[in-house]
Amino acid sequence: MEKIGNTLRLQAEGFLNSYAQIFFSDNRWFAGLLLIVSFIDVYAGAAGAVSVFTANAAASSMGFSSWHTRKGYYGYNRLLVGLGFGLTFQPGLAFYLLLVVAALLTFLFTIALQGVLYKYALPYLSIPFLLGIWLVMMASGEFAGLGLSVRGVYVHNELFAIGGKWLIDRVEWFNQLISSQLIRTYLFSLGAIFFQYNLLAGVLIALGILVYSRIAFFLSVYGFFMAWLFYRVTGADISILGYTYIGFNYILTSIAVGGFFLIPSRWSYLWLIWLLPMVILVTLSLQKIFAFLQLGLYALPFN
């Protein structure tokens, strides 16, 4: 019984930490909030949870590091694949079968990259997620049983089906509370990290970051503002930030470099002033290539 209890605790801790690790955290309160945020789109949240559970169960059954499982290192890339998968496709038998396969494939990418990059003291970040989601997207057209999701296309119809006109009015009221395009794009970009393209997700994530780490919150705002300013000054098409919400690349880069991999200081903040324009240049360049390939850029510039 004790062994079963330890296994269950390991799986529960690894499951929750997989959510917080996306922001380089292992705070359980923050992880619980992110879990709730992921279920704003119920199907995406469920797909993410199934994906994490599958990967962690596979890690334990194959005898991989229990410490890495508990910290969520094996789970967060699978979570992202699951969220992206759940948002893009309609649930069904083929959906869940392919979801499990994609989760296991991404897990193997994680193990392989860990073995290579750890030799050079480098993190694999979300590269396994990118490899997993790109392979799924490229192969998806071959599966007749896998249908594209139309959720988010007819938002008002979906809201009306859930809560009638009352819910539509409440959502519209909430959306009008924030008029600044800068703040709205920042919040949408935060939500996009969890494949939730709405203001509520962004607000909840921002509040969660603020409570768990004021430094991380400052860096998220600082990095996004610096990127926004660079777009303005150079005359680049800033509408891209509002259309694809890839601004989360600048948020994650700022948190990672400004206060996680480097000790927070004025030098790490100054380093970002030089680094972020390079990330923007990489983003704008790669968008051309990936548009041709019909693939999402996702978090590639951050990596």
Coordinates of C-alpha atoms in Angstrom, one line a residue, residues 103-261:
A103 CA 2.1 12.4 -26.2
L104 CA 4.4 9.3 -26.2
L105 CA 6.3 10.5 -29.2
T106 CA 6.9 13.9 -27.6
F107 CA 8.1 12.1 -24.4
L108 CA 10.7 10.2 -26.5
F109 CA 11.8 13.5 -28.1
T110 CA 12.3 14.8 -24.6
I111 CA 14.4 11.9 -23.5
A112 CA 16.5 12.0 -26.7
L113 CA 17.1 15.8 -26.4
Q114 CA 17.9 15.5 -22.7
G115 CA 20.6 13.0 -23.4
V116 CA 22.2 15.2 -26.1
L117 CA 21.8 18.7 -24.6
Y118 CA 22.6 17.9 -21.0
K119 CA 26.1 17.0 -22.1
Y120 CA 26.5 20.7 -23.0
A121 CA 24.6 22.0 -19.9
L122 CA 21.8 23.2 -22.1
P123 CA 18.1 23.0 -21.5
Y124 CA 15.7 21.4 -24.0
L125 CA 13.0 24.0 -23.2
S126 CA 10.0 23.4 -25.4
I127 CA 11.8 21.9 -28.4
P128 CA 10.1 18.5 -27.8
F129 CA 6.7 20.2 -28.0
L130 CA 7.7 21.9 -31.3
L131 CA 8.8 18.6 -32.9
G132 CA 5.7 16.8 -31.6
I133 CA 3.1 19.4 -32.7
W134 CA 4.7 19.9 -36.1
L135 CA 4.7 16.2 -36.8
V136 CA 1.1 15.9 -35.7
M137 CA 0.0 18.9 -37.9
M138 CA 1.8 17.6 -40.9
A139 CA 0.3 14.1 -40.6
S140 CA -3.2 15.2 -39.6
G141 CA -4.4 15.5 -43.2
E142 CA -3.9 11.8 -43.7
F143 CA -6.4 10.8 -40.9
A144 CA -10.0 10.9 -42.2
G145 CA -11.3 10.3 -38.7
L146 CA -9.6 13.4 -37.4
G147 CA -11.8 16.5 -38.0
L148 CA -10.8 20.1 -37.5
S149 CA -12.4 22.0 -34.6
V150 CA -14.6 25.0 -35.3
R151 CA -14.7 26.1 -31.7
G152 CA -13.8 29.8 -31.4
V153 CA -15.2 30.6 -34.9
Y154 CA -18.7 31.2 -33.7
V155 CA -17.9 32.4 -30.2
H156 CA -21.3 34.1 -29.5
N157 CA -23.2 30.9 -30.6
E158 CA -21.0 28.8 -28.2
L159 CA -21.6 31.3 -25.3
F160 CA -25.3 31.4 -26.0
A161 CA -25.5 27.6 -25.9
I162 CA -23.7 27.6 -22.5
G163 CA -25.4 30.5 -20.7
G164 CA -27.7 32.3 -23.0
K165 CA -27.7 36.1 -23.6
W166 CA -26.7 36.7 -20.0
L167 CA -23.3 35.1 -20.5
I168 CA -22.8 36.9 -23.8
D169 CA -23.5 40.2 -22.1
R170 CA -21.1 39.4 -19.2
V171 CA -18.3 38.4 -21.6
E172 CA -18.8 41.6 -23.7
W173 CA -18.7 43.7 -20.5
F174 CA -15.5 42.1 -19.4
N175 CA -13.9 42.5 -22.8
Q176 CA -14.7 46.2 -22.8
L177 CA -13.1 46.8 -19.4
I178 CA -9.6 46.9 -21.0
S179 CA -9.4 49.3 -24.0
S180 CA -5.6 49.7 -24.3
Q181 CA -4.4 47.7 -27.3
L182 CA -1.0 47.2 -25.7
I183 CA -2.5 45.7 -22.5
R184 CA -5.0 43.6 -24.5
T185 CA -2.3 42.1 -26.7
Y186 CA -0.1 41.4 -23.7
L187 CA -2.9 39.5 -22.0
F188 CA -3.9 37.7 -25.1
S189 CA -0.3 36.7 -25.6
L190 CA -0.2 35.3 -22.0
G191 CA -3.3 33.3 -22.7
A192 CA -1.9 32.0 -26.0
I193 CA 0.9 30.2 -24.1
F194 CA -1.9 27.8 -22.9
F195 CA -3.7 28.0 -26.3
Q196 CA -6.5 30.0 -24.7
Y197 CA -7.2 33.0 -26.9
N198 CA -9.2 35.2 -24.5
L199 CA -8.7 38.0 -22.1
L200 CA -9.9 36.0 -19.0
A201 CA -7.0 33.5 -19.5
G202 CA -4.5 36.3 -19.8
V203 CA -5.8 38.1 -16.7
L204 CA -5.7 34.9 -14.6
I205 CA -2.2 34.0 -15.7
A206 CA -0.9 37.6 -15.1
L207 CA -2.4 37.5 -11.6
G208 CA -0.9 34.1 -11.0
I209 CA 2.6 35.2 -12.1
L210 CA 2.3 38.4 -9.9
V211 CA 1.5 36.3 -6.8
Y212 CA 4.1 33.6 -7.4
S213 CA 6.9 36.0 -8.4
R214 CA 6.9 39.8 -8.7
I215 CA 10.2 39.6 -10.6
A216 CA 8.8 37.2 -13.2
F217 CA 5.7 39.5 -13.6
F218 CA 7.9 42.6 -14.0
L219 CA 10.0 40.7 -16.6
S220 CA 6.9 39.6 -18.5
V221 CA 5.7 43.2 -18.8
Y222 CA 9.2 44.6 -19.4
G223 CA 10.0 42.1 -22.2
F224 CA 6.7 42.5 -24.0
F225 CA 6.8 46.3 -23.8
M226 CA 10.4 46.4 -25.1
A227 CA 9.3 44.2 -28.1
W228 CA 6.2 46.4 -28.6
L229 CA 8.4 49.5 -28.6
F230 CA 10.8 47.9 -31.1
Y231 CA 7.9 47.1 -33.5
R232 CA 6.7 50.7 -33.2
V233 CA 10.1 52.3 -33.8
T234 CA 11.1 50.2 -36.7
G235 CA 7.7 50.3 -38.4
A236 CA 7.3 46.6 -38.4
D237 CA 3.7 45.2 -38.7
I238 CA 2.7 45.2 -35.1
S239 CA -0.7 43.7 -36.1
I240 CA 1.0 40.4 -36.3
L241 CA 1.3 40.4 -32.5
G242 CA -2.5 40.8 -32.2
Y243 CA -3.3 38.3 -34.9
T244 CA -1.2 35.3 -33.9
Y245 CA -0.4 36.4 -30.3
I246 CA 3.2 35.2 -30.7
G247 CA 4.2 37.9 -28.3
F248 CA 4.5 35.2 -25.7
N249 CA 7.9 34.5 -27.2
Y250 CA 9.1 37.8 -25.9
I251 CA 7.5 37.2 -22.5
L252 CA 9.0 33.8 -22.0
T253 CA 12.4 35.0 -23.2
S254 CA 12.4 37.8 -20.7
I255 CA 11.4 35.6 -17.8
A256 CA 14.0 32.9 -18.7
V257 CA 17.0 35.1 -19.4
G258 CA 16.1 38.0 -17.1
G259 CA 15.4 36.1 -14.0
F260 CA 15.6 32.3 -14.3
F261 CA 18.8 31.2 -16.1

